[in-house]
Amino acid sequence: MITVLQSISGSYFSSGIPDVEFSITGYRAGVVISVDGAQIYSEHLYPVNGKIALTELDTLLTPYARQSLKVALCIVISEEAEDSSTATSTVTLNADIIYCAADVGTSAADFISSHFLTTLDGEKTTAVNRLEYLHYIGTDSATATAHYDDGSTKAFKLLPVAGNSKYTTLDVSPGQFFLDGHVLVCFVIQAGERTFRFSIDFDEPDCAPVLVFDNSFGVEELLYCTGTHTVAPSYKRESGFVGKYNRNYNIRETRTFKADTGILSFTMANWVDELFRSQSIHIVNFRDGNPNIGKEILITDSKSEYTNDDDELPRFTFSFEYAQRNHNVVDVLRSGRIFDNTFDNTFN
């Protein structure tokens, strides 16, 4: 007989899947684990003091959850006698696993029903002509309520731009909420119980670089850096005499870019750490108002220290390089200006 001592059911984040523990009175247990109907594990396990534990399920299941954001987990446990491979009893456990690399201090079911897939717990500052996305688990219909400088509001229905039966992606770029004769101040996105607020930066600062990265939930978010952008290429040369002449026979170029996020709110400062822990980051270039995903980059150094002093606001700096070996990149879709408007307009 199988006695389940610690079970799973409902929804879990991949970073917090509990162990499964059970006892058997038979000789061994056959354990089969399937994800979305596809078998990924099948073994015979033998009890110790009558008990068997399935531990570190997060290590096994996270890569599958990462691919689909949400997967259906099924664990079938079959007890077998020593003289036969035929199951004498069977138990089936089912659960939904949602990809998340963060340690979220609430249950997965509560979080996904009330939050978008972002760690930004507060409003996000955006500006005219920026591209913004929001993602959530489920297929609830979504609306945007735009607020204008004269106190008026208008509701907009949002249609998904990507997703499937498991999750939804929304384009929440502020440009679609503008009205003639009105100044957009902020807008609030709602989908089911989820709400998220964007505020408008009227300074409309130049942005370089613009980066798209995978966050802790495996979906893409965008960061617009408004501080100084610096390019610092370096070259390593190997030379030797070829005949009568000294030649550089091997030149290795490393283009290091230094970025400054600009002044951040404290909630956005906590969120920007998502960029520094991301394993997939690309440059975004805008041409004629259309975004183009550019080269993959690798962050080589970052400084994200800040305090709670009243006279200090967070501002982060970081360095990055092209992820590819060849750094001699001709970027015909250049993202933003390296220097400010005054410099570019003067010397162009």
XYZ file of C-alpha atoms in Angstrom:
348
model
C 0.000 0.000 0.000
C 1.193 3.518 -0.837
C 0.822 6.221 1.788
C 1.603 9.737 0.576
C 3.244 11.650 3.430
C 3.902 14.899 1.568
C 2.007 15.581 -1.633
C 1.679 18.300 -4.276
C -1.437 19.836 -5.804
C -2.505 23.165 -7.249
C 0.100 25.600 -8.631
C 3.755 26.115 -7.731
C 6.573 28.318 -8.920
C 9.479 26.306 -10.283
C 11.752 27.834 -7.636
C 9.607 26.518 -4.787
C 8.401 23.001 -5.620
C 8.073 20.978 -2.397
C 9.464 17.492 -1.996
C 7.187 14.505 -2.487
C 7.467 11.829 0.204
C 5.615 8.540 0.487
C 5.870 5.142 2.157
C 5.232 1.698 0.704
C 4.751 -1.753 2.148
C 5.913 -3.489 -1.026
C 9.360 -4.181 -2.464
C 9.875 -1.119 -4.666
C 8.086 1.776 -6.330
C 7.971 2.698 -9.986
C 7.923 6.482 -10.427
C 7.015 8.098 -13.743
C 7.089 11.901 -14.108
C 5.471 13.576 -17.107
C 5.325 17.208 -18.222
C 2.451 18.243 -20.496
C 1.890 14.564 -21.264
C 5.512 13.843 -22.233
C 7.436 11.432 -20.022
C 10.682 12.891 -18.683
C 11.559 10.474 -15.871
C 10.964 6.773 -15.211
C 12.793 4.850 -12.499
C 12.363 2.116 -9.903
C 13.057 3.454 -6.408
C 13.670 1.417 -3.268
C 12.566 2.513 0.210
C 14.777 3.334 3.163
C 12.976 2.484 6.386
C 9.866 2.090 4.275
C 9.988 5.638 2.872
C 10.891 7.210 -0.477
C 11.391 10.928 -1.138
C 11.467 12.803 -4.455
C 13.672 15.817 -3.734
C 15.027 18.750 -5.739
C 12.185 18.589 -8.226
C 12.941 22.212 -9.096
C 16.227 21.155 -10.699
C 14.449 18.602 -12.870
C 11.412 20.677 -13.835
C 12.718 24.242 -14.181
C 14.105 23.783 -17.737
C 10.711 22.511 -18.933
C 8.810 25.323 -17.210
C 11.270 27.838 -18.672
C 10.344 26.788 -22.207
C 6.567 27.099 -21.803
C 6.187 29.398 -18.730
C 3.548 27.007 -17.374
C 3.489 23.193 -17.550
C 1.227 20.429 -16.236
C 3.084 18.029 -13.953
C 1.944 14.444 -13.415
C 3.663 11.988 -11.055
C 2.498 8.369 -11.138
C 3.691 6.147 -8.272
C 3.228 2.385 -8.594
C 3.998 -0.110 -5.852
C 5.478 -3.473 -6.933
C 6.044 -6.750 -5.116
C 9.440 -8.404 -5.110
C 8.402 -11.337 -7.290
C 6.459 -9.323 -9.866
C 6.710 -6.133 -11.914
C 2.930 -5.723 -11.882
C 1.710 -2.754 -9.831
C -0.236 -3.719 -6.735
C -1.399 -0.126 -6.098
C -1.030 3.227 -7.868
C -1.210 6.896 -6.842
C -1.303 9.846 -9.248
C -0.292 13.383 -8.248
C -0.978 16.422 -10.428
C 0.130 20.056 -10.230
C 0.832 23.085 -12.406
C 4.396 24.408 -12.470
C 5.001 28.064 -13.398
C 8.490 29.231 -14.249
C 9.965 31.646 -11.723
C 13.585 32.093 -10.683
C 12.709 34.353 -7.741
C 11.726 33.445 -4.205
C 8.229 34.941 -4.132
C 6.811 35.373 -0.645
C 3.323 34.155 -1.514
C 1.738 31.161 -3.172
C 1.920 30.866 -6.936
C -1.885 30.758 -7.204
C -2.295 34.038 -5.299
C 0.494 35.776 -7.195
C -0.542 34.901 -10.739
C -4.157 35.865 -10.082
C -3.243 39.334 -8.793
C 0.099 40.244 -10.443
C 1.579 40.665 -13.875
C 4.780 38.716 -14.547
C 7.201 41.323 -13.258
C 9.017 41.976 -10.002
C 8.343 45.721 -10.313
C 6.087 46.378 -7.324
C 4.999 49.914 -8.087
C 4.580 52.231 -11.032
C 6.933 52.292 -13.981
C 8.097 55.543 -15.563
C 7.823 55.644 -19.331
C 7.741 58.318 -22.045
C 6.414 59.153 -25.486
C 7.423 56.769 -28.292
C 8.603 54.040 -25.951
C 7.646 50.406 -26.357
C 6.271 48.649 -23.270
C 5.009 45.112 -22.648
C 3.146 43.350 -19.854
C 2.643 39.603 -19.496
C 0.410 37.499 -17.268
C -0.618 33.893 -16.744
C -4.137 33.345 -18.052
C -6.353 34.746 -20.781
C -8.361 37.429 -18.928
C -9.425 40.375 -21.054
C -7.446 43.566 -20.453
C -8.224 47.285 -20.450
C -6.191 50.464 -20.081
C -7.526 53.560 -18.328
C -5.696 56.690 -19.468
C -5.594 59.789 -17.257
C -5.120 63.250 -18.793
C -3.986 66.640 -17.480
C -7.523 68.061 -17.372
C -8.717 65.284 -15.055
C -10.522 63.335 -17.760
C -10.070 59.607 -18.348
C -10.676 57.207 -21.196
C -10.782 53.411 -21.273
C -9.091 51.441 -24.042
C -9.576 47.749 -24.752
C -6.291 45.907 -25.196
C -5.889 42.921 -27.478
C -3.127 40.342 -26.930
C -0.096 40.650 -29.199
C 1.298 37.242 -28.211
C 0.557 34.286 -25.974
C -1.472 31.091 -25.974
C -3.924 29.288 -23.717
C -1.436 29.569 -20.842
C -0.302 33.203 -20.875
C -0.994 36.582 -22.492
C 1.296 39.366 -23.713
C 0.024 42.944 -24.020
C 1.479 45.896 -25.891
C 1.023 48.756 -23.411
C 3.072 51.411 -25.216
C 1.833 54.900 -24.218
C 1.516 56.114 -27.821
C -1.781 54.263 -28.282
C -3.427 56.229 -25.456
C -2.851 59.774 -26.742
C -5.824 62.017 -27.558
C -5.792 65.264 -29.510
C -6.029 68.266 -27.213
C -5.164 66.229 -24.137
C -1.875 65.547 -22.320
C -1.430 61.979 -21.113
C -0.307 61.939 -17.479
C -0.491 58.251 -16.609
C -2.370 55.080 -17.451
C -3.422 51.978 -15.543
C -3.557 48.479 -17.034
C -6.066 45.997 -15.623
C -6.520 42.313 -16.431
C -8.702 40.388 -14.005
C -7.518 41.304 -10.509
C -4.144 42.511 -11.816
C -3.374 46.229 -12.040
C -0.228 48.045 -13.135
C 0.409 51.795 -13.394
C 2.636 53.717 -15.812
C 3.530 57.392 -15.323
C 4.728 59.687 -18.125
C 8.099 61.453 -18.062
C 7.421 64.764 -19.804
C 11.149 65.494 -20.295
C 11.267 62.726 -22.916
C 15.004 62.117 -22.399
C 17.181 60.449 -25.015
C 17.760 56.786 -24.264
C 20.907 54.818 -24.937
C 21.081 51.937 -24.677
C 17.601 50.434 -24.833
C 17.741 46.839 -23.652
C 15.270 43.972 -23.708
C 15.919 41.178 -21.224
C 14.333 38.041 -19.816
C 13.152 38.625 -16.265
C 12.731 36.185 -13.385
C 9.484 34.891 -14.901
C 11.044 34.151 -18.279
C 9.275 36.981 -20.134
C 10.736 40.079 -21.770
C 10.907 43.544 -20.249
C 12.535 46.727 -21.515
C 14.933 49.118 -19.798
C 15.542 52.622 -21.155
C 18.828 54.094 -19.916
C 18.727 57.901 -19.782
C 22.236 58.629 -18.472
C 25.525 59.034 -20.303
C 26.410 56.279 -22.760
C 30.113 55.654 -23.380
C 31.907 53.458 -25.897
C 35.400 52.336 -24.899
C 36.954 49.958 -27.449
C 40.240 48.233 -26.658
C 42.600 46.267 -28.879
C 45.034 43.478 -28.129
C 47.687 43.130 -30.802
C 50.119 40.316 -31.503
C 52.942 41.245 -33.830
C 56.016 39.702 -35.350
C 58.451 40.102 -38.216
C 57.333 38.753 -41.546
C 60.388 39.029 -43.745
C 61.793 42.533 -43.191
C 58.613 44.058 -41.768
C 56.948 43.962 -38.384
C 53.273 43.082 -38.807
C 50.240 42.877 -36.555
C 49.229 39.342 -37.435
C 46.407 39.101 -34.871
C 44.242 41.964 -33.613
C 41.531 41.255 -31.062
C 38.974 44.005 -30.568
C 36.805 44.319 -27.472
C 34.114 46.980 -27.550
C 33.090 47.827 -24.002
C 30.022 50.007 -23.536
C 29.327 51.861 -20.321
C 25.722 52.717 -19.510
C 23.974 54.833 -16.902
C 20.363 54.141 -16.000
C 19.715 57.749 -14.994
C 17.769 58.655 -11.871
C 15.405 55.884 -10.727
C 12.605 55.604 -8.231
C 13.274 53.181 -5.387
C 10.774 50.649 -6.758
C 12.360 50.783 -10.208
C 15.838 50.518 -8.685
C 14.887 47.224 -7.096
C 13.451 46.074 -10.433
C 16.568 47.011 -12.471
C 18.477 44.258 -10.672
C 16.461 41.941 -12.937
C 18.666 43.143 -15.801
C 21.865 42.314 -13.934
C 20.747 38.770 -13.154
C 19.291 38.078 -16.608
C 20.967 35.509 -18.853
C 19.425 36.831 -22.081
C 19.856 40.522 -22.973
C 19.634 42.208 -26.383
C 19.990 45.750 -27.650
C 16.815 47.273 -29.097
C 17.125 49.748 -31.969
C 14.317 52.014 -33.093
C 14.118 53.092 -36.710
C 11.179 55.112 -38.017
C 9.413 54.309 -34.759
C 9.727 50.554 -35.250
C 11.679 48.413 -32.763
C 14.336 46.009 -34.003
C 16.011 43.425 -31.787
C 19.754 43.851 -32.181
C 22.851 42.059 -30.948
C 22.962 39.962 -27.809
C 25.099 41.509 -25.082
C 26.901 40.343 -21.965
C 27.053 42.493 -18.830
C 30.609 42.421 -17.523
C 30.330 44.759 -14.541
C 27.569 46.530 -12.654
C 27.138 48.836 -9.695
C 23.666 48.845 -8.178
C 24.347 50.195 -4.701
C 22.048 52.770 -3.129
C 20.988 53.903 0.340
C 17.824 55.153 2.008
C 19.242 58.630 2.641
C 16.703 61.409 2.085
C 19.015 63.307 -0.262
C 19.941 60.322 -2.454
C 18.100 58.747 -5.365
C 19.238 55.479 -6.974
C 21.328 55.614 -10.134
C 23.103 52.564 -11.506
C 25.996 52.149 -13.907
C 27.101 49.035 -15.746
C 29.398 47.855 -18.518
C 28.573 45.443 -21.298
C 30.077 43.882 -24.404
C 28.772 42.078 -27.458
C 28.217 38.410 -26.637
C 29.598 37.317 -30.006
C 33.281 36.831 -30.684
C 33.466 39.402 -33.485
C 33.137 42.917 -32.031
C 33.647 44.682 -35.359
C 29.938 45.374 -35.623
C 28.443 47.783 -38.136
C 25.193 48.829 -36.471
C 23.025 50.346 -39.185
C 20.130 50.566 -36.709
C 21.902 52.577 -34.042
C 20.004 52.830 -30.748
C 19.889 56.366 -29.424
C 22.622 58.953 -29.124
C 25.919 58.495 -27.352
C 25.980 62.132 -26.274
C 23.184 64.571 -25.533
C 21.016 66.513 -27.942
C 23.156 69.654 -27.808
C 26.337 67.847 -28.817
C 24.743 65.876 -31.623
C 22.874 68.825 -33.082
C 25.989 70.993 -32.965
C 28.405 68.628 -34.644
C 26.143 66.725 -37.041
